Short mmCIF file of C-alpha atoms and ligand atoms in Angstrom, two decimals:
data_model
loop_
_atom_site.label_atom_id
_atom_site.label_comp_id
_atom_site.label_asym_id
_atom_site.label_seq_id
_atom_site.Cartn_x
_atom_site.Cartn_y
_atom_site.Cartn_z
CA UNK A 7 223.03 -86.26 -2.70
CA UNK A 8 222.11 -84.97 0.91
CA UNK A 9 219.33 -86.91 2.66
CA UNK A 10 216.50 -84.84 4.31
CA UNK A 11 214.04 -86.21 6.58
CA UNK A 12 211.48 -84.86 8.28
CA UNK A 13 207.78 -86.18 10.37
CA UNK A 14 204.69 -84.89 11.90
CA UNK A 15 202.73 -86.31 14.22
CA UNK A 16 199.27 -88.11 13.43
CA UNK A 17 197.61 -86.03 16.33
CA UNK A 18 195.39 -84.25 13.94
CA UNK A 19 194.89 -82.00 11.03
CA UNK A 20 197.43 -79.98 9.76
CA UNK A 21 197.22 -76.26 10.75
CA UNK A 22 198.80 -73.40 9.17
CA UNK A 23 201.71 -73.88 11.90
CA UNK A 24 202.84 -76.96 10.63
CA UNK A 25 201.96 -76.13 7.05
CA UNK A 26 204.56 -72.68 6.86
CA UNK A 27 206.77 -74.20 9.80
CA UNK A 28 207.65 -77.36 8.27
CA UNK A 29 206.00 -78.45 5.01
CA UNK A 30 205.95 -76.12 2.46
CA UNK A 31 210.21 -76.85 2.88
CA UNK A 32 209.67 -80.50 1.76
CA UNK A 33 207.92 -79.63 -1.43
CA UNK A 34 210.75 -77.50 -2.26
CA UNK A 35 213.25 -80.12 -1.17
CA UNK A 36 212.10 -82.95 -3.20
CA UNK A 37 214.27 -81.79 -6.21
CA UNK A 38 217.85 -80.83 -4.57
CA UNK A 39 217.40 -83.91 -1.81
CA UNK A 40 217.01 -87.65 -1.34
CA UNK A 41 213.75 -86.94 0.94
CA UNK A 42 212.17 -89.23 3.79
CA UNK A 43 208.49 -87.92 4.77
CA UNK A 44 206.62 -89.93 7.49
CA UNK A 45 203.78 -89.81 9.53
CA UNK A 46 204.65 -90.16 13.10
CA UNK A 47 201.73 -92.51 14.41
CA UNK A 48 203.87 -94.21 16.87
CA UNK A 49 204.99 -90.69 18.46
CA UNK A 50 200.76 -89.94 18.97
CA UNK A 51 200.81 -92.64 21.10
CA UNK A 52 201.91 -91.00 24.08
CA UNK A 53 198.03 -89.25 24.19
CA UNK A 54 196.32 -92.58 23.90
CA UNK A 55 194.37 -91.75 20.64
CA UNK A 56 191.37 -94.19 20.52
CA UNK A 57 191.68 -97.36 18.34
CA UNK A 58 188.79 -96.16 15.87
CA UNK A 59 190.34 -92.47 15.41
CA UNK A 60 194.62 -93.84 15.09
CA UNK A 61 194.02 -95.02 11.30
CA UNK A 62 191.83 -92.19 10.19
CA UNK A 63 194.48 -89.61 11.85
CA UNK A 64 197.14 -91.03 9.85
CA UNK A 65 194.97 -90.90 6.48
CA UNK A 66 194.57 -87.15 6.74
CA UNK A 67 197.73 -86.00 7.66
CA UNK A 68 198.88 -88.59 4.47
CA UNK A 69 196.27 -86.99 2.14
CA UNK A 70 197.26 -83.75 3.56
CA UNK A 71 201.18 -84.19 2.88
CA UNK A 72 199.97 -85.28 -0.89
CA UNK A 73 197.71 -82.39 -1.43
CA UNK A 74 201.12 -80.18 -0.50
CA UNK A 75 202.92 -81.38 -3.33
CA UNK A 76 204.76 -84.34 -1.93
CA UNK A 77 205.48 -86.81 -4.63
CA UNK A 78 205.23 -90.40 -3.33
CA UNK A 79 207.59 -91.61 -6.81
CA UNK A 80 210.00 -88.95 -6.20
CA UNK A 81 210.51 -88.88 -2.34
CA UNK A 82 209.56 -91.58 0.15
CA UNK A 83 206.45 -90.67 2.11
CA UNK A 84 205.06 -93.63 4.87
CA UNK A 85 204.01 -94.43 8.20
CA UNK A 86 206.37 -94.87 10.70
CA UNK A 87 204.95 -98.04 12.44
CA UNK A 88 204.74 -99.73 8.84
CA UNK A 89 208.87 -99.31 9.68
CA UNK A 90 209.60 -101.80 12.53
CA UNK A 91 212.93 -100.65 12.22
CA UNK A 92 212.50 -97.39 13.50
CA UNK A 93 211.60 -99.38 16.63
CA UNK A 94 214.47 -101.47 17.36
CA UNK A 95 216.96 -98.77 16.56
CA UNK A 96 214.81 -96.53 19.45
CA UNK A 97 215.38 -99.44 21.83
CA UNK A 98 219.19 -99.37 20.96
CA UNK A 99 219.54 -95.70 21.90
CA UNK A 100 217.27 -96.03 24.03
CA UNK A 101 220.51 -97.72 26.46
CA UNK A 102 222.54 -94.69 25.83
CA UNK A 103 219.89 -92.21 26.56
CA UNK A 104 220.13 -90.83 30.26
CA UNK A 105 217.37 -89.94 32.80
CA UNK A 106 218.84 -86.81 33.86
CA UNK A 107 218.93 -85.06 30.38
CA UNK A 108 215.63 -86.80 29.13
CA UNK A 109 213.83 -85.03 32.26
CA UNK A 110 215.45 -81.84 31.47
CA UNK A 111 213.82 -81.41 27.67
CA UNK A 112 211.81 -78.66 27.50
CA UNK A 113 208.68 -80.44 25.86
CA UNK A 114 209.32 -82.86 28.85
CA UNK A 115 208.52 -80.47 31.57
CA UNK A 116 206.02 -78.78 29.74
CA UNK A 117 203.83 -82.34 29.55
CA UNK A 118 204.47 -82.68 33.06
CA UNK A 119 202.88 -79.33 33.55
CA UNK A 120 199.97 -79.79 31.13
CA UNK A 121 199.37 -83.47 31.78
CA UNK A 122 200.26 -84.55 35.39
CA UNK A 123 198.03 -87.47 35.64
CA UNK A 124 199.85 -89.04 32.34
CA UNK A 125 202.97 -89.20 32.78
CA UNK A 126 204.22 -91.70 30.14
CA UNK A 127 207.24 -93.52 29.40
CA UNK A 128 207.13 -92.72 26.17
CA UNK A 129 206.81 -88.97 27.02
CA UNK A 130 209.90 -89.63 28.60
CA UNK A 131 211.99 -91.09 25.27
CA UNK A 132 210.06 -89.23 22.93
CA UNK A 133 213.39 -87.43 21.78
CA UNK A 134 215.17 -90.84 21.36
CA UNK A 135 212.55 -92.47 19.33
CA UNK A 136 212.79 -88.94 17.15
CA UNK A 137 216.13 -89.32 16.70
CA UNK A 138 215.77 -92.98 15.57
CA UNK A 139 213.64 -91.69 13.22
CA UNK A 140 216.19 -89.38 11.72
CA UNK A 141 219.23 -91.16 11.79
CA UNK A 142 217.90 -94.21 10.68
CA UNK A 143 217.79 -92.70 7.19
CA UNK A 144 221.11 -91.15 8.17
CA UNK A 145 219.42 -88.43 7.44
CA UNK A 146 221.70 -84.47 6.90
CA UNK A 147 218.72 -82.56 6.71
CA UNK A 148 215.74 -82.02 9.41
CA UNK A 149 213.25 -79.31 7.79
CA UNK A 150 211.28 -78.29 11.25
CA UNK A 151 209.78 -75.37 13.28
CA UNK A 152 211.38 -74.02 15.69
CA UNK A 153 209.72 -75.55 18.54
CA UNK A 154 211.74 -78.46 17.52
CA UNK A 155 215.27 -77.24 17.70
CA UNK A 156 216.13 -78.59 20.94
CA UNK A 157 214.69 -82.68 20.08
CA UNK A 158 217.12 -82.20 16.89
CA UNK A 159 220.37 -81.22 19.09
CA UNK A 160 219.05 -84.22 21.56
CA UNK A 161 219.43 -86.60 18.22
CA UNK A 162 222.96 -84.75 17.33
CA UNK A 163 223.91 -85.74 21.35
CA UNK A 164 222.44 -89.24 20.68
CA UNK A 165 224.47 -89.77 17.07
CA UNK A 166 227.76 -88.35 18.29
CA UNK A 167 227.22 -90.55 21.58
CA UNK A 168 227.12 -93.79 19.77
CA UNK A 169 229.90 -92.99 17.58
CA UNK A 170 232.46 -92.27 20.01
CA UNK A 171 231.12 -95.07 22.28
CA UNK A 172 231.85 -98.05 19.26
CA UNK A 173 234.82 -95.47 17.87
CA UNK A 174 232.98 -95.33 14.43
CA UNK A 175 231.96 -92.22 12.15
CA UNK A 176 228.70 -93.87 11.14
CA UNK A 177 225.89 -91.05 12.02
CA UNK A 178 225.97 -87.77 10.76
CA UNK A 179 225.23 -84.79 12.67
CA UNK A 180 221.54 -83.59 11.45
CA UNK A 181 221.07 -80.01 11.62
CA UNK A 182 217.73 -78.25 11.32
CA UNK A 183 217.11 -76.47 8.22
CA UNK A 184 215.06 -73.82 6.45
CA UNK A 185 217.04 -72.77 3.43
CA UNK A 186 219.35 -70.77 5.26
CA UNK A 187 216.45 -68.70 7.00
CA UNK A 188 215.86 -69.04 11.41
CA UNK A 189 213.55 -71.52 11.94
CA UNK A 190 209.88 -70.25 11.98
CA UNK A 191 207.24 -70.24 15.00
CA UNK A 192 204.06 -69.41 13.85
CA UNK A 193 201.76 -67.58 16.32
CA UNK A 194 198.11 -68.83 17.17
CA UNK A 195 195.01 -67.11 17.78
CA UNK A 196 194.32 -66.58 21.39
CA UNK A 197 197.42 -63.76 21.94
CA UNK A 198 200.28 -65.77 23.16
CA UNK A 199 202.54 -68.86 22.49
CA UNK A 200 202.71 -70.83 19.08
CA UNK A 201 200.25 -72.31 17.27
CA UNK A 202 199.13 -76.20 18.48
CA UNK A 203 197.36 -78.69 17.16
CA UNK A 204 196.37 -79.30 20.60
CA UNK A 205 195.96 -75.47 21.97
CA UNK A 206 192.74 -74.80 20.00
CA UNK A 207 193.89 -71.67 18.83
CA UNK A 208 194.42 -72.85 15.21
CA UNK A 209 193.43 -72.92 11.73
CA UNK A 210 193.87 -76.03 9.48
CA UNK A 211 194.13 -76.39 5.98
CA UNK A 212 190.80 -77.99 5.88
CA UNK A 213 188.87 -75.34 7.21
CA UNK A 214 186.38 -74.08 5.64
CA UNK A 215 186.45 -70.71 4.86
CA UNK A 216 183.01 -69.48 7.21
CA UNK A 217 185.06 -71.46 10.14
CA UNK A 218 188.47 -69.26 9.06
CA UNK A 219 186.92 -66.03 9.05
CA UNK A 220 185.11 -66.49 12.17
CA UNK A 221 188.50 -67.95 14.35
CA UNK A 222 190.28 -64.98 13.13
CA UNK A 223 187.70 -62.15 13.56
CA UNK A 224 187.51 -63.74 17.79
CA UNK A 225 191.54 -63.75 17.46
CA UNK A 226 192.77 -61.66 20.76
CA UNK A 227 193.98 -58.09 20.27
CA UNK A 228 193.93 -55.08 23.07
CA UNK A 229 192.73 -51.56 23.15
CA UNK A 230 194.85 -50.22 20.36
CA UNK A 231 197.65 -48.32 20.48
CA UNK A 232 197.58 -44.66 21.82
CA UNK A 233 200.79 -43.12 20.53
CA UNK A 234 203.00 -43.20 17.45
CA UNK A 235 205.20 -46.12 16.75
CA UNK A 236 204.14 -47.62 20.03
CA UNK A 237 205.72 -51.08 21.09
CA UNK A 238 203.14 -54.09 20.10
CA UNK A 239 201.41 -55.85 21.88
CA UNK A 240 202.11 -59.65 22.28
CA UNK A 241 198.72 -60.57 20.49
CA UNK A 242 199.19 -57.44 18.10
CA UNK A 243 202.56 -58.67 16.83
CA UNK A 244 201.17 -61.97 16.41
CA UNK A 245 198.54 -60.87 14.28
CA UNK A 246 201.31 -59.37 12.25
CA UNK A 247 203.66 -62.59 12.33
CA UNK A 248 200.54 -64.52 10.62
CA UNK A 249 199.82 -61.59 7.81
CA UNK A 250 204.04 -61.67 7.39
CA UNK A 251 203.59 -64.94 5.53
CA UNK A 252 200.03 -65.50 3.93
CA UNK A 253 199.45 -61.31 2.97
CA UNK A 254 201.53 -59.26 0.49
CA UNK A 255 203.89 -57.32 1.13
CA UNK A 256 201.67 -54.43 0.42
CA UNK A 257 199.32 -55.05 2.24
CA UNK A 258 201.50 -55.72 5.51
CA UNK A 259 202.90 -52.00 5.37
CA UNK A 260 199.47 -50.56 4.97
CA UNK A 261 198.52 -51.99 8.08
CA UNK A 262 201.96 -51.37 9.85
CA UNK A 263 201.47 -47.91 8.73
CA UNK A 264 198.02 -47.33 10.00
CA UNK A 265 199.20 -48.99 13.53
CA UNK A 266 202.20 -47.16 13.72
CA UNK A 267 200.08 -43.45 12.95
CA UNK A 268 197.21 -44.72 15.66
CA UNK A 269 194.89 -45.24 13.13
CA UNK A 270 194.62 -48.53 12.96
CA UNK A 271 191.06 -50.78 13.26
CA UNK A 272 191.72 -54.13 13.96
CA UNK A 273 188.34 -55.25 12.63
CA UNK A 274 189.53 -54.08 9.16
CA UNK A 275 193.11 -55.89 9.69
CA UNK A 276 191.73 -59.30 10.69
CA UNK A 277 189.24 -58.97 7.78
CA UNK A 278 192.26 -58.62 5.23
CA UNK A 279 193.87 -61.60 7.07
CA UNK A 280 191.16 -64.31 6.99
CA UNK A 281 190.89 -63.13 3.08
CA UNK A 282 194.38 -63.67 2.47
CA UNK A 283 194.26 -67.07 5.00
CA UNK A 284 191.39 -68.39 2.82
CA UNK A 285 193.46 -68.09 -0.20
CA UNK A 286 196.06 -70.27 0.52
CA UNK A 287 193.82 -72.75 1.89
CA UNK A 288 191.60 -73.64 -0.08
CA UNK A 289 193.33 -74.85 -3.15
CA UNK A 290 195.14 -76.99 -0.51
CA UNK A 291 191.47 -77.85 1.00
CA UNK A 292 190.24 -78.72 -2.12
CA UNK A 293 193.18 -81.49 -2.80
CA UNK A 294 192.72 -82.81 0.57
CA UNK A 295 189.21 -83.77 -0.19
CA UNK A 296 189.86 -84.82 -3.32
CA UNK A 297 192.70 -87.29 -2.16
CA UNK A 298 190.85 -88.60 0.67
CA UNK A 299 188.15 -89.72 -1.46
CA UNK A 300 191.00 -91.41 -3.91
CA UNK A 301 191.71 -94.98 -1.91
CA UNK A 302 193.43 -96.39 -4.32
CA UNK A 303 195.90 -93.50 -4.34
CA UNK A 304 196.76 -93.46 -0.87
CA UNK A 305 196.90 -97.25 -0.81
CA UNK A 306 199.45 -96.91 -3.38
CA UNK A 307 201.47 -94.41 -2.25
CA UNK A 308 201.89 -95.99 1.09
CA UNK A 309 202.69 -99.43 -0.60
CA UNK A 310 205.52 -97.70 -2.14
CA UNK A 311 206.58 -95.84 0.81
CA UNK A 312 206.92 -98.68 3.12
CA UNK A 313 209.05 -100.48 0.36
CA UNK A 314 211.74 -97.62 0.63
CA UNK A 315 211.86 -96.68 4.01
CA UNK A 316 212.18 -100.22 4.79
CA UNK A 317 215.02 -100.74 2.20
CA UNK A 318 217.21 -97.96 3.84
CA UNK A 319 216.13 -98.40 7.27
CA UNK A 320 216.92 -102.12 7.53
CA UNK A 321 220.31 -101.13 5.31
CA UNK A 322 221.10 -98.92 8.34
CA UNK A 323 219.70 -101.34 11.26
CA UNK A 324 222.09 -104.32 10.19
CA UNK A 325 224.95 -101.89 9.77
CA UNK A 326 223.85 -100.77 13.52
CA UNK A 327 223.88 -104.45 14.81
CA UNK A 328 227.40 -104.93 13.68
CA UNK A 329 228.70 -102.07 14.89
CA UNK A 330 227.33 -103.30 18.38
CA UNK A 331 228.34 -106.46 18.29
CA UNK A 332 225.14 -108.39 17.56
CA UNK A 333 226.99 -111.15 14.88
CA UNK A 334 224.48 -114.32 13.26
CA UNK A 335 225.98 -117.98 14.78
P1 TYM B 30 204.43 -81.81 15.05
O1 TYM B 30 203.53 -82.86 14.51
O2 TYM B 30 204.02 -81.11 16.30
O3 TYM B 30 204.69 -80.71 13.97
C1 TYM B 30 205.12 -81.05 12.67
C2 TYM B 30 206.02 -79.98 12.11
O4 TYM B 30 205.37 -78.72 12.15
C3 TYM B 30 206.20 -77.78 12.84
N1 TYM B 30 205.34 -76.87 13.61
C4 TYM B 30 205.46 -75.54 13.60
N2 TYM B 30 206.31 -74.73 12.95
C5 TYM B 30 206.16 -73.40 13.14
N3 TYM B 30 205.21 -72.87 13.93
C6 TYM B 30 204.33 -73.63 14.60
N4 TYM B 30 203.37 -73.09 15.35
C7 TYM B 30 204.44 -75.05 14.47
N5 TYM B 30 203.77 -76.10 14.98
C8 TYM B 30 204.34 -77.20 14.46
C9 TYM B 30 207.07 -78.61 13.75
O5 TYM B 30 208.25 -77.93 14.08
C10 TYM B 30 207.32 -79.82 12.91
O6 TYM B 30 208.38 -79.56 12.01
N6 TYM B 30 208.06 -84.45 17.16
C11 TYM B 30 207.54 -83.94 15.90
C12 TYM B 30 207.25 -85.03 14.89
C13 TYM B 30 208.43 -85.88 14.60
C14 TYM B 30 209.57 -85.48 13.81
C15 TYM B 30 210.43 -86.61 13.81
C16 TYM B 30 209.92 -84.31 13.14
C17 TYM B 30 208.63 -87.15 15.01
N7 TYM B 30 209.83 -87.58 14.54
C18 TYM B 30 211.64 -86.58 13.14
C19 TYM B 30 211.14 -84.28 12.48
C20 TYM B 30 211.99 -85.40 12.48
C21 TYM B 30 206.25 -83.23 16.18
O7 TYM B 30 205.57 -83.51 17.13
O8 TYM B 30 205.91 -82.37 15.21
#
């Protein structure tokens, strides 16, 4: 059976981004694939999250990965740093990783850009310690967003590097996947660019629905367009991109229709969209709460987790060392 593997950061709640971008996939893969689901607590590191706020973060993205459907019996769902592993196998790539293409990531750049005055380290090797967290499952499967295409052909370039360096077949080449669909990029709020956990221009599972209805209604649009099957708008076709996957099919057309013959009110539009937003989140806002206030649950399914991951990862790790050349005296 294939292994998939996938992770999202403990930076904060899950929004409806990460929810259609990468999570609905694992509850569908949990019957076809041997699945690995973490939280990625040592990744959130790299923005200095505050002592108090690290162990709460991870919580709620846990509860929130439970209240999607994830079954802790059936796949393995924990917390990366419970994984020392993960760690050592980083510092091992971490030799065959080069400045010179680490610099020239996209995400990279962009943190440069956005964050001059931290300019970490571990900004820096954030794509190796990703792809120690992928192919130290050995994992064939990476169910992601788009936005993460290029760290998952950095890990391919990382697994294939190691092989032919020791002359060994021992990583597999992880691909992205979404059942055979592109990878998705869900659109924010405020008109351009994808939605961020860190943009504010989001909405998150646990939001209630006054808070939905109000982000969407201040969601940018323009002035409307002023002949027949004009070209959209950036923030228009966004608008459309989000009502694509929570609306029905029905409804879409009506409202392509009514664009597309200048009638179109916008008001009206983002009305039907924070309807059809609320109903998809608030059965999944209603488990959240429900697990969060269930301790012994989440105690229990991160007991278990950390069992399995360890078993394979440290399966892997000692594999690893051999291959190297690390040997006991
Ligand atoms: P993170 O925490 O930013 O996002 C988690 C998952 O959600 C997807 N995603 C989106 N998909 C579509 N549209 C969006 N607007 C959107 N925003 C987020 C992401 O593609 C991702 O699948 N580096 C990763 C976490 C990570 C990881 C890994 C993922 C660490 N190690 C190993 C896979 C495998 C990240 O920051 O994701």
């Amino acid at each position: 059976m294939e292994t998939v593997l996938s992770g999202i950061r403990s930076t904060g709640n899950l929004h409806l981004g990460n929810y259609f971008g990468a999570v609905t996939n694992f509850v569908k893969m949990q019957k076809d694939y041997n699945c690995y689901f973490f939280v990625a607590d040592l990744h959130s590191l790299t923005t200095y999250p505050k002592p108090g706020d690290l162990h709460a973060n991870v919580r709620a993205v846990l509860a929130e990965y439970l209240a999607a459907g994830i079954d802790p019996e059936q796949s393995t769902l924990y917390v990366q740093s419970d994984v020392p592993e993960i760690s050592e196998l980083y510092l091992l790539l971490n030799m065959n990783a080069y400045m010179g293409e680490l610099e020239r990531t996209t995400t990279f750049k962009d943190k440069i850009r956005t964050q001059p005055e931290n300019v970490n380290a571990g900004l820096l090797t954030y794509p190796v310690l990703m792809a120690a967290d992928i192919i130290i499952h050995r994992a064939h499967k990476v169910p992601v967003g788009k936005d993460q295409e290029q760290n998952l052909e950095m890990t391919r370039k990382f697994a294939k590097r190691f092989n032919s360096m020791y002359g060994v077949e021992y990583f597999h080449m992880p691909e992205p996947f979404n059942f055979g669909k592109a990878l998705l990029k869900v659109p924010g709020l405020d008109g351009q660019g994808k939605m961020g956990k860190t943009s504010g221009n989001g909405i998150y599972l646990v939001d209630e629905p006054e808070a939905i209805r109000k982000k969407v209604m201040r969601a940018v649009t323009d002035a409307g367009p002023t002949k027949e099957n004009q070209e959209m708008t950036e923030p228009i076709a966004n608008l459309f991109t989000l009502m694509d996957i929570v609306s029905t099919k029905d409804t879409v057309s009506h409202f392509r229709e009514q664009y597309n013959t200048c009638q179109i009110r916008y008001g009206d539009m983002k009305k039907q969209l924070a309807e059809d937003i609320i109903m998809v989140t608030t059965p999944l806002r209603e488990k959240i709460n429900e697990i969060l206030a269930d301790d012994a649950y989440i105690r229990k399914a991160v007991a278990l987790g950390r069992e399995k991951a360890r078993a394979s990862a440290s399966k892997t790790l000692k594999e690893v060392r051999e291959i190297i050349g690390f040997r006991p005296f």
